[in-house]
PDB file of C-alpha atoms in Angstrom:
ATOM      1  CA  MET A   1     115.143  76.111  75.827  1.00 30.00           C
ATOM      2  CA  LEU A   2     115.693  79.824  75.327  1.00 35.00           C
ATOM      3  CA  ALA A   3     116.813  81.490  72.149  1.00 36.00           C
ATOM      4  CA  ALA A   4     120.313  82.912  72.233  1.00 37.00           C
ATOM      5  CA  GLY A   5     120.369  86.511  73.346  1.00 43.00           C
ATOM      6  CA  THR A   6     117.133  86.249  75.300  1.00 43.00           C
ATOM      7  CA  SER A   7     117.115  87.320  78.930  1.00 44.00           C
ATOM      8  CA  VAL A   8     114.649  85.961  81.445  1.00 41.00           C
ATOM      9  CA  ALA A   9     113.376  87.943  84.409  1.00 39.00           C
ATOM     10  CA  SER A  10     112.913  85.387  87.165  1.00 41.00           C
ATOM     11  CA  ALA A  11     112.321  87.385  90.328  1.00 43.00           C
ATOM     12  CA  ALA A  12     109.521  86.186  92.590  1.00 45.00           C
ATOM     13  CA  SER A  13     108.253  89.750  92.872  1.00 81.00           C
ATOM     14  CA  PRO A  14     108.197  91.597  89.541  1.00 91.00           C
ATOM     15  CA  PRO A  15     109.174  95.276  89.738  1.00 96.00           C
ATOM     16  CA  VAL A  16     106.513  97.922  90.114  1.00 97.00           C
ATOM     17  CA  PRO A  17     106.636 101.120  88.041  1.00 98.00           C
ATOM     18  CA  VAL A  18     108.824 103.983  89.179  1.00 98.00           C
ATOM     19  CA  ALA A  19     106.701 106.720  90.767  1.00 97.00           C
ATOM     20  CA  LEU A  20     107.280 109.872  88.713  1.00 98.00           C
ATOM     21  CA  GLY A  21     104.941 112.129  90.648  1.00 98.00           C
ATOM     22  CA  SER A  22     104.410 115.498  88.999  1.00 98.00           C
ATOM     23  CA  ALA A  23     107.517 114.984  86.838  1.00 98.00           C
ATOM     24  CA  GLY A  24     105.349 112.603  84.840  1.00 98.00           C
ATOM     25  CA  ASN A  25     103.385 115.603  83.577  1.00 98.00           C
ATOM     26  CA  PHE A  26     106.379 116.647  81.467  1.00 98.00           C
ATOM     27  CA  THR A  27     107.773 115.234  78.240  1.00 98.00           C
ATOM     28  CA  VAL A  28     111.010 117.183  78.808  1.00 98.00           C
ATOM     29  CA  LEU A  29     112.203 118.353  82.226  1.00 98.00           C
ATOM     30  CA  SER A  30     115.656 119.785  82.845  1.00 98.00           C
ATOM     31  CA  LYS A  31     117.516 121.670  85.547  1.00 98.00           C
ATOM     32  CA  SER A  32     119.917 123.549  83.283  1.00 98.00           C
ATOM     33  CA  GLY A  33     118.159 124.190  79.994  1.00 98.00           C
ATOM     34  CA  VAL A  34     117.074 122.799  76.638  1.00 98.00           C
ATOM     35  CA  THR A  35     119.009 123.483  73.442  1.00 98.00           C
ATOM     36  CA  ASP A  36     117.540 122.751  70.038  1.00 98.00           C
ATOM     37  CA  VAL A  37     118.375 122.570  66.355  1.00 98.00           C
ATOM     38  CA  TYR A  38     115.160 123.612  64.592  1.00 98.00           C
ATOM     39  CA  LYS A  39     112.743 122.009  63.989  1.00 98.00           C
ATOM     40  CA  SER A  40     111.844 119.568  66.725  1.00 98.00           C
ATOM     41  CA  SER A  41     108.320 118.359  67.503  1.00 98.00           C
ATOM     42  CA  ILE A  42     107.350 117.805  71.133  1.00 98.00           C
ATOM     43  CA  ASP A  43     103.965 116.619  72.329  1.00 98.00           C
ATOM     44  CA  GLY A  44     103.319 117.521  75.948  1.00 98.00           C
ATOM     45  CA  ASP A  45     104.869 119.978  78.366  1.00 98.00           C
ATOM     46  CA  VAL A  46     108.449 121.180  78.711  1.00 98.00           C
ATOM     47  CA  GLY A  47     109.949 122.585  81.907  1.00 98.00           C
ATOM     48  CA  THR A  48     113.247 123.936  83.221  1.00 98.00           C
ATOM     49  CA  SER A  49     114.204 124.800  86.797  1.00 98.00           C
ATOM     50  CA  PRO A  50     116.058 126.344  88.541  1.00 98.00           C
ATOM     51  CA  ILE A  51     117.734 127.910  85.501  1.00 98.00           C
ATOM     52  CA  THR A  52     116.161 130.972  83.892  1.00 98.00           C
ATOM     53  CA  GLY A  53     113.660 130.565  81.092  1.00 98.00           C
ATOM     54  CA  ALA A  54     116.191 132.100  78.701  1.00 97.00           C
ATOM     55  CA  ALA A  55     117.915 128.679  78.698  1.00 98.00           C
ATOM     56  CA  VAL A  56     114.976 127.149  76.816  1.00 98.00           C
ATOM     57  CA  ARG A  57     115.979 127.403  73.155  1.00 97.00           C
ATOM     58  CA  LEU A  58     112.738 126.019  71.744  1.00 98.00           C
ATOM     59  CA  THR A  59     110.206 128.002  69.767  1.00 97.00           C
ATOM     60  CA  CYS A  60     106.531 127.925  70.620  1.00 97.00           C
ATOM     61  CA  GLY A  61     105.651 126.198  67.348  1.00 97.00           C
ATOM     62  CA  GLU A  62     107.796 123.187  68.279  1.00 98.00           C
ATOM     63  CA  VAL A  63     105.836 122.350  71.426  1.00 98.00           C
ATOM     64  CA  ASN A  64     102.302 120.989  71.427  1.00 98.00           C
ATOM     65  CA  GLY A  65     101.828 121.843  75.086  1.00 97.00           C
ATOM     66  CA  ASN A  66     103.122 124.401  77.571  1.00 97.00           C
ATOM     67  CA  ILE A  67     106.677 125.566  78.198  1.00 98.00           C
ATOM     68  CA  TYR A  68     107.038 126.177  81.946  1.00 98.00           C
ATOM     69  CA  THR A  69     109.802 128.439  83.253  1.00 98.00           C
ATOM     70  CA  VAL A  70     110.743 130.012  86.571  1.00 98.00           C
ATOM     71  CA  ASP A  71     110.657 133.549  85.172  1.00 98.00           C
ATOM     72  CA  ALA A  72     109.306 135.568  82.265  1.00 97.00           C
ATOM     73  CA  ALA A  73     112.415 135.028  80.121  1.00 97.00           C
ATOM     74  CA  GLY A  74     111.040 131.917  78.406  1.00 96.00           C
ATOM     75  CA  PRO A  75     109.979 131.653  74.749  1.00 97.00           C
ATOM     76  CA  LEU A  76     107.223 134.088  73.845  1.00 94.00           C
ATOM     77  CA  PRO A  77     104.295 134.133  73.642  1.00 94.00           C
ATOM     78  CA  CYS A  78     103.751 130.595  74.885  1.00 93.00           C
ATOM     79  CA  SER A  79     105.853 130.208  78.050  1.00 97.00           C
ATOM     80  CA  VAL A  80     104.129 129.973  81.418  1.00 98.00           C
ATOM     81  CA  THR A  81     105.871 131.244  84.546  1.00 98.00           C
ATOM     82  CA  ASP A  82     105.251 128.811  87.401  1.00 98.00           C
ATOM     83  CA  SER A  83     108.220 128.302  89.712  1.00 98.00           C
ATOM     84  CA  THR A  84     106.116 126.460  92.310  1.00 98.00           C
ATOM     85  CA  ARG A  85     105.010 123.809  89.824  1.00 98.00           C
ATOM     86  CA  LEU A  86     108.552 123.403  88.538  1.00 98.00           C
ATOM     87  CA  THR A  87     110.133 123.115  91.972  1.00 98.00           C
ATOM     88  CA  ALA A  88     107.738 120.289  92.799  1.00 98.00           C
ATOM     89  CA  ALA A  89     108.342 118.543  89.468  1.00 98.00           C
ATOM     90  CA  VAL A  90     112.139 118.738  89.776  1.00 98.00           C
ATOM     91  CA  GLY A  91     111.914 117.364  93.301  1.00 98.00           C
ATOM     92  CA  ASP A  92     109.764 114.492  92.042  1.00 98.00           C
ATOM     93  CA  MET A  93     112.234 113.878  89.193  1.00 98.00           C
ATOM     94  CA  GLN A  94     115.075 113.479  91.672  1.00 98.00           C
ATOM     95  CA  ALA A  95     112.950 111.214  93.865  1.00 98.00           C
ATOM     96  CA  ALA A  96     112.080 109.070  90.845  1.00 98.00           C
ATOM     97  CA  TYR A  97     115.754 108.807  89.920  1.00 98.00           C
ATOM     98  CA  ASN A  98     116.590 107.676  93.458  1.00 98.00           C
ATOM     99  CA  ASP A  99     113.702 105.198  93.403  1.00 98.00           C
ATOM    100  CA  ALA A 100     114.928 103.617  90.173  1.00 98.00           C
ATOM    101  CA  ALA A 101     118.576 103.621  91.266  1.00 98.00           C
ATOM    102  CA  GLY A 102     117.732 102.131  94.639  1.00 98.00           C
ATOM    103  CA  ARG A 103     115.911  99.019  93.455  1.00 97.00           C
ATOM    104  CA  LEU A 104     117.600  95.851  94.749  1.00 97.00           C
ATOM    105  CA  MET A 105     118.010  92.217  93.672  1.00 96.00           C
ATOM    106  CA  PRO A 106     118.287  92.574  89.884  1.00 97.00           C
ATOM    107  CA  ASP A 107     117.117  89.805  87.615  1.00 97.00           C
ATOM    108  CA  GLU A 108     120.199  90.389  85.463  1.00 97.00           C
ATOM    109  CA  LEU A 109     123.581  91.845  86.458  1.00 98.00           C
ATOM    110  CA  ASN A 110     125.905  93.200  83.743  1.00 98.00           C
ATOM    111  CA  LEU A 111     124.029  91.437  80.976  1.00 98.00           C
ATOM    112  CA  GLY A 112     126.075  91.293  77.779  1.00 98.00           C
ATOM    113  CA  ALA A 113     128.922  93.116  79.517  1.00 98.00           C
ATOM    114  CA  GLY A 114     126.941  96.278  78.795  1.00 98.00           C
ATOM    115  CA  GLU A 115     126.141  95.577  75.127  1.00 98.00           C
ATOM    116  CA  ILE A 116     122.441  94.802  74.709  1.00 98.00           C
ATOM    117  CA  GLY A 117     121.988  95.398  70.980  1.00 98.00           C
ATOM    118  CA  GLY A 118     120.272  92.449  69.337  1.00 97.00           C
ATOM    119  CA  LEU A 119     118.781  91.085  72.563  1.00 98.00           C
ATOM    120  CA  THR A 120     115.162  90.431  73.460  1.00 98.00           C
ATOM    121  CA  LEU A 121     114.593  91.429  77.080  1.00 98.00           C
ATOM    122  CA  ASN A 122     111.762  90.149  79.218  1.00 98.00           C
ATOM    123  CA  PRO A 123     110.314  92.261  82.074  1.00 98.00           C
ATOM    124  CA  GLY A 124     112.460  92.744  85.135  1.00 98.00           C
ATOM    125  CA  LEU A 125     115.191  94.717  86.855  1.00 98.00           C
ATOM    126  CA  TYR A 126     118.497  94.988  84.967  1.00 98.00           C
ATOM    127  CA  THR A 127     121.654  96.406  86.517  1.00 98.00           C
ATOM    128  CA  TRP A 128     124.999  97.361  84.992  1.00 98.00           C
ATOM    129  CA  THR A 129     128.070  98.562  86.868  1.00 98.00           C
ATOM    130  CA  SER A 130     129.459  99.951  83.603  1.00 97.00           C
ATOM    131  CA  ASN A 131     128.401 101.823  80.474  1.00 98.00           C
ATOM    132  CA  VAL A 132     125.577 100.386  78.361  1.00 98.00           C
ATOM    133  CA  SER A 133     125.501 100.380  74.561  1.00 98.00           C
ATOM    134  CA  ILE A 134     122.652  99.622  72.174  1.00 98.00           C
ATOM    135  CA  SER A 135     124.619  99.017  68.982  1.00 98.00           C
ATOM    136  CA  HIS A 136     121.579  97.788  67.074  1.00 95.00           C
ATOM    137  CA  ASP A 137     117.927  96.986  67.698  1.00 98.00           C
ATOM    138  CA  VAL A 138     116.811  95.727  71.098  1.00 98.00           C
ATOM    139  CA  THR A 139     113.335  94.336  71.830  1.00 98.00           C
ATOM    140  CA  LEU A 140     111.375  94.507  75.078  1.00 98.00           C
ATOM    141  CA  SER A 141     108.846  91.669  75.071  1.00 98.00           C
ATOM    142  CA  GLY A 142     106.020  91.480  77.589  1.00 98.00           C
ATOM    143  CA  GLY A 143     102.437  92.338  78.416  1.00 98.00           C
ATOM    144  CA  PRO A 144     100.718  95.686  79.032  1.00 97.00           C
ATOM    145  CA  ASP A 145     101.265  95.573  82.810  1.00 97.00           C
ATOM    146  CA  ASP A 146     104.861  94.368  82.758  1.00 98.00           C
ATOM    147  CA  VAL A 147     107.676  96.644  83.946  1.00 98.00           C
ATOM    148  CA  TRP A 148     111.294  97.099  82.889  1.00 98.00           C
ATOM    149  CA  ILE A 149     113.793  99.044  85.011  1.00 98.00           C
ATOM    150  CA  PHE A 150     117.331  99.522  83.710  1.00 98.00           C
ATOM    151  CA  GLN A 151     119.983 100.727  86.169  1.00 98.00           C
ATOM    152  CA  VAL A 152     123.119 102.050  84.449  1.00 98.00           C
ATOM    153  CA  ALA A 153     126.117 103.128  86.532  1.00 98.00           C
ATOM    154  CA  GLY A 154     127.856 104.714  83.525  1.00 98.00           C
ATOM    155  CA  THR A 155     126.679 106.213  80.262  1.00 98.00           C
ATOM    156  CA  LEU A 156     123.858 104.967  78.036  1.00 98.00           C
ATOM    157  CA  ASN A 157     124.407 105.174  74.281  1.00 98.00           C
ATOM    158  CA  GLU A 158     122.124 104.115  71.441  1.00 98.00           C
ATOM    159  CA  ALA A 159     123.788 103.870  68.029  1.00 98.00           C
ATOM    160  CA  ASN A 160     122.668 105.678  64.902  1.00 98.00           C
ATOM    161  CA  SER A 161     119.528 104.145  63.343  1.00 98.00           C
ATOM    162  CA  ALA A 162     119.090 101.623  66.166  1.00 98.00           C
ATOM    163  CA  SER A 163     115.654 101.082  67.700  1.00 98.00           C
ATOM    164  CA  VAL A 164     114.185 100.061  71.019  1.00 98.00           C
ATOM    165  CA  THR A 165     111.047  98.117  70.119  1.00 98.00           C
ATOM    166  CA  LEU A 166     108.131  96.980  72.310  1.00 98.00           C
ATOM    167  CA  THR A 167     106.281  93.746  71.554  1.00 98.00           C
ATOM    168  CA  GLY A 168     103.515  91.628  73.094  1.00 98.00           C
ATOM    169  CA  GLY A 169     101.550  94.640  74.336  1.00 98.00           C
ATOM    170  CA  ALA A 170     104.419  96.165  76.337  1.00 98.00           C
ATOM    171  CA  GLN A 171     103.905  99.858  77.065  1.00 98.00           C
ATOM    172  CA  ALA A 172     106.442 102.689  77.143  1.00 98.00           C
ATOM    173  CA  LYS A 173     104.910 104.046  80.361  1.00 98.00           C
ATOM    174  CA  ASN A 174     106.273 100.947  82.134  1.00 98.00           C
ATOM    175  CA  VAL A 175     109.861 101.254  80.862  1.00 98.00           C
ATOM    176  CA  PHE A 176     112.420 103.215  82.927  1.00 98.00           C
ATOM    177  CA  TRP A 177     116.071 103.881  82.112  1.00 99.00           C
ATOM    178  CA  GLN A 178     118.068 105.247  85.064  1.00 98.00           C
ATOM    179  CA  SER A 179     121.535 106.421  84.064  1.00 98.00           C
ATOM    180  CA  ALA A 180     124.206 107.956  86.278  1.00 98.00           C
ATOM    181  CA  GLY A 181     126.108 109.145  83.206  1.00 98.00           C
ATOM    182  CA  ALA A 182     125.102 111.007  80.075  1.00 98.00           C
ATOM    183  CA  VAL A 183     122.536 109.498  77.700  1.00 98.00           C
ATOM    184  CA  THR A 184     122.922 109.751  73.923  1.00 98.00           C
ATOM    185  CA  ILE A 185     120.264 108.717  71.399  1.00 98.00           C
ATOM    186  CA  GLY A 186     121.945 108.399  67.999  1.00 98.00           C
ATOM    187  CA  THR A 187     121.052 109.936  64.652  1.00 98.00           C
ATOM    188  CA  ALA A 188     117.725 108.595  63.315  1.00 98.00           C
ATOM    189  CA  ALA A 189     117.483 106.184  66.267  1.00 98.00           C
ATOM    190  CA  HIS A 190     114.239 105.418  68.110  1.00 98.00           C
ATOM    191  CA  PHE A 191     113.839 104.998  71.862  1.00 98.00           C
ATOM    192  CA  GLU A 192     111.047 103.851  74.184  1.00 98.00           C
ATOM    193  CA  GLY A 193     110.441 104.683  77.842  1.00 98.00           C
ATOM    194  CA  THR A 194     111.264 107.294  80.460  1.00 98.00           C
ATOM    195  CA  ILE A 195     114.911 108.332  80.729  1.00 99.00           C
ATOM    196  CA  LEU A 196     115.998 109.426  84.213  1.00 98.00           C
ATOM    197  CA  SER A 197     119.496 110.844  83.850  1.00 98.00           C
ATOM    198  CA  LYS A 198     121.669 112.272  86.601  1.00 98.00           C
ATOM    199  CA  THR A 199     123.451 114.324  83.957  1.00 98.00           C
ATOM    200  CA  MET A 200     122.524 115.259  80.375  1.00 98.00           C
ATOM    201  CA  ILE A 201     120.368 113.701  77.672  1.00 98.00           C
ATOM    202  CA  ALA A 202     121.372 114.307  74.051  1.00 98.00           C
ATOM    203  CA  MET A 203     119.203 113.358  71.083  1.00 98.00           C
ATOM    204  CA  LYS A 204     121.062 113.433  67.786  1.00 98.00           C
ATOM    205  CA  THR A 205     119.625 114.500  64.420  1.00 98.00           C
ATOM    206  CA  ARG A 206     116.116 113.179  63.742  1.00 98.00           C
ATOM    207  CA  ALA A 207     116.130 110.732  66.640  1.00 99.00           C
ATOM    208  CA  SER A 208     112.728 110.023  68.194  1.00 98.00           C
ATOM    209  CA  ILE A 209     111.317 108.817  71.480  1.00 98.00           C
ATOM    210  CA  ASN A 210     108.042 107.503  72.781  1.00 98.00           C
ATOM    211  CA  GLY A 211     108.701 108.492  76.363  1.00 98.00           C
ATOM    212  CA  ARG A 212     110.131 111.264  78.531  1.00 98.00           C
ATOM    213  CA  LEU A 213     113.468 113.032  78.927  1.00 99.00           C
ATOM    214  CA  LEU A 214     114.003 113.845  82.621  1.00 98.00           C
ATOM    215  CA  ALA A 215     117.520 115.241  83.063  1.00 98.00           C
ATOM    216  CA  GLN A 216     119.236 116.662  86.112  1.00 98.00           C
ATOM    217  CA  THR A 217     121.422 118.800  83.844  1.00 98.00           C
ATOM    218  CA  ALA A 218     120.718 119.698  80.187  1.00 98.00           C
ATOM    219  CA  VAL A 219     118.676 118.290  77.319  1.00 98.00           C
ATOM    220  CA  THR A 220     119.936 118.801  73.769  1.00 98.00           C
ATOM    221  CA  LEU A 221     117.669 118.305  70.756  1.00 98.00           C
ATOM    222  CA  GLN A 222     118.315 118.232  67.002  1.00 98.00           C
ATOM    223  CA  MET A 223     115.221 118.053  64.808  1.00 98.00           C
ATOM    224  CA  ASN A 224     113.712 115.372  67.039  1.00 98.00           C
ATOM    225  CA  THR A 225     110.229 113.935  67.578  1.00 98.00           C
ATOM    226  CA  LEU A 226     109.130 113.407  71.175  1.00 98.00           C
ATOM    227  CA  VAL A 227     105.817 111.827  72.161  1.00 98.00           C
ATOM    228  CA  PRO A 228     104.945 111.055  75.789  1.00 98.00           C
ATOM    229  CA  PRO A 229     103.854 107.495  76.576  1.00 96.00           C
ATOM    230  CA  ALA A 230     100.172 106.691  76.734  1.00 89.00           C
ATOM    231  CA  THR A 231      99.015 106.667  80.347  1.00 80.00           C
ATOM    232  CA  ARG A 232      96.296 104.028  79.972  1.00 67.00           C
TER     233      ARG A 232
END
């Protein structure tokens, strides 16, 4: 017997991680800029391309890593101009998005009619043909090598103060959220995993993530804490 609200991944072949390529070297990667309400704290690298470095509204003291831009207009004195690196990373970001979106035979289709708050989710491939909401805490339960891939055809919204929690040894590096619509992480909420958004990613005041923000439009930050997932 399964507890109410528990989802079982039953595919014969468990999903393999999404290949991020060089996009995985970034904690934040965006095509059209990064806005920020001071002070955010970002571990790891930030990159924007093809937009000018002037669209990165972070200060050097907010980033424990490099800020890569396509020109010399990025934040001084810490920005690094490297259009070749960024072009490759953005290409890999788009390929990763397509990889995640193209996975077939989901273990769960339209679970909870798009409301997954309060659920405990086992490893697997989850697909929604609608928006997805996390109204309150959701738990991902599995081992260190297990993989979760979430395919969202609409928007992805996490409510204020809600948390995505990993248990049983699950690792953020193996959690992937692919969203065709905008992604919003609510005020003081916590998130786990790599977000691959076809549009924008918005983190509200004092939200945090153990993962990556990989957006094909903009990333907006408001006094947030971002830590990339451990790679081992």
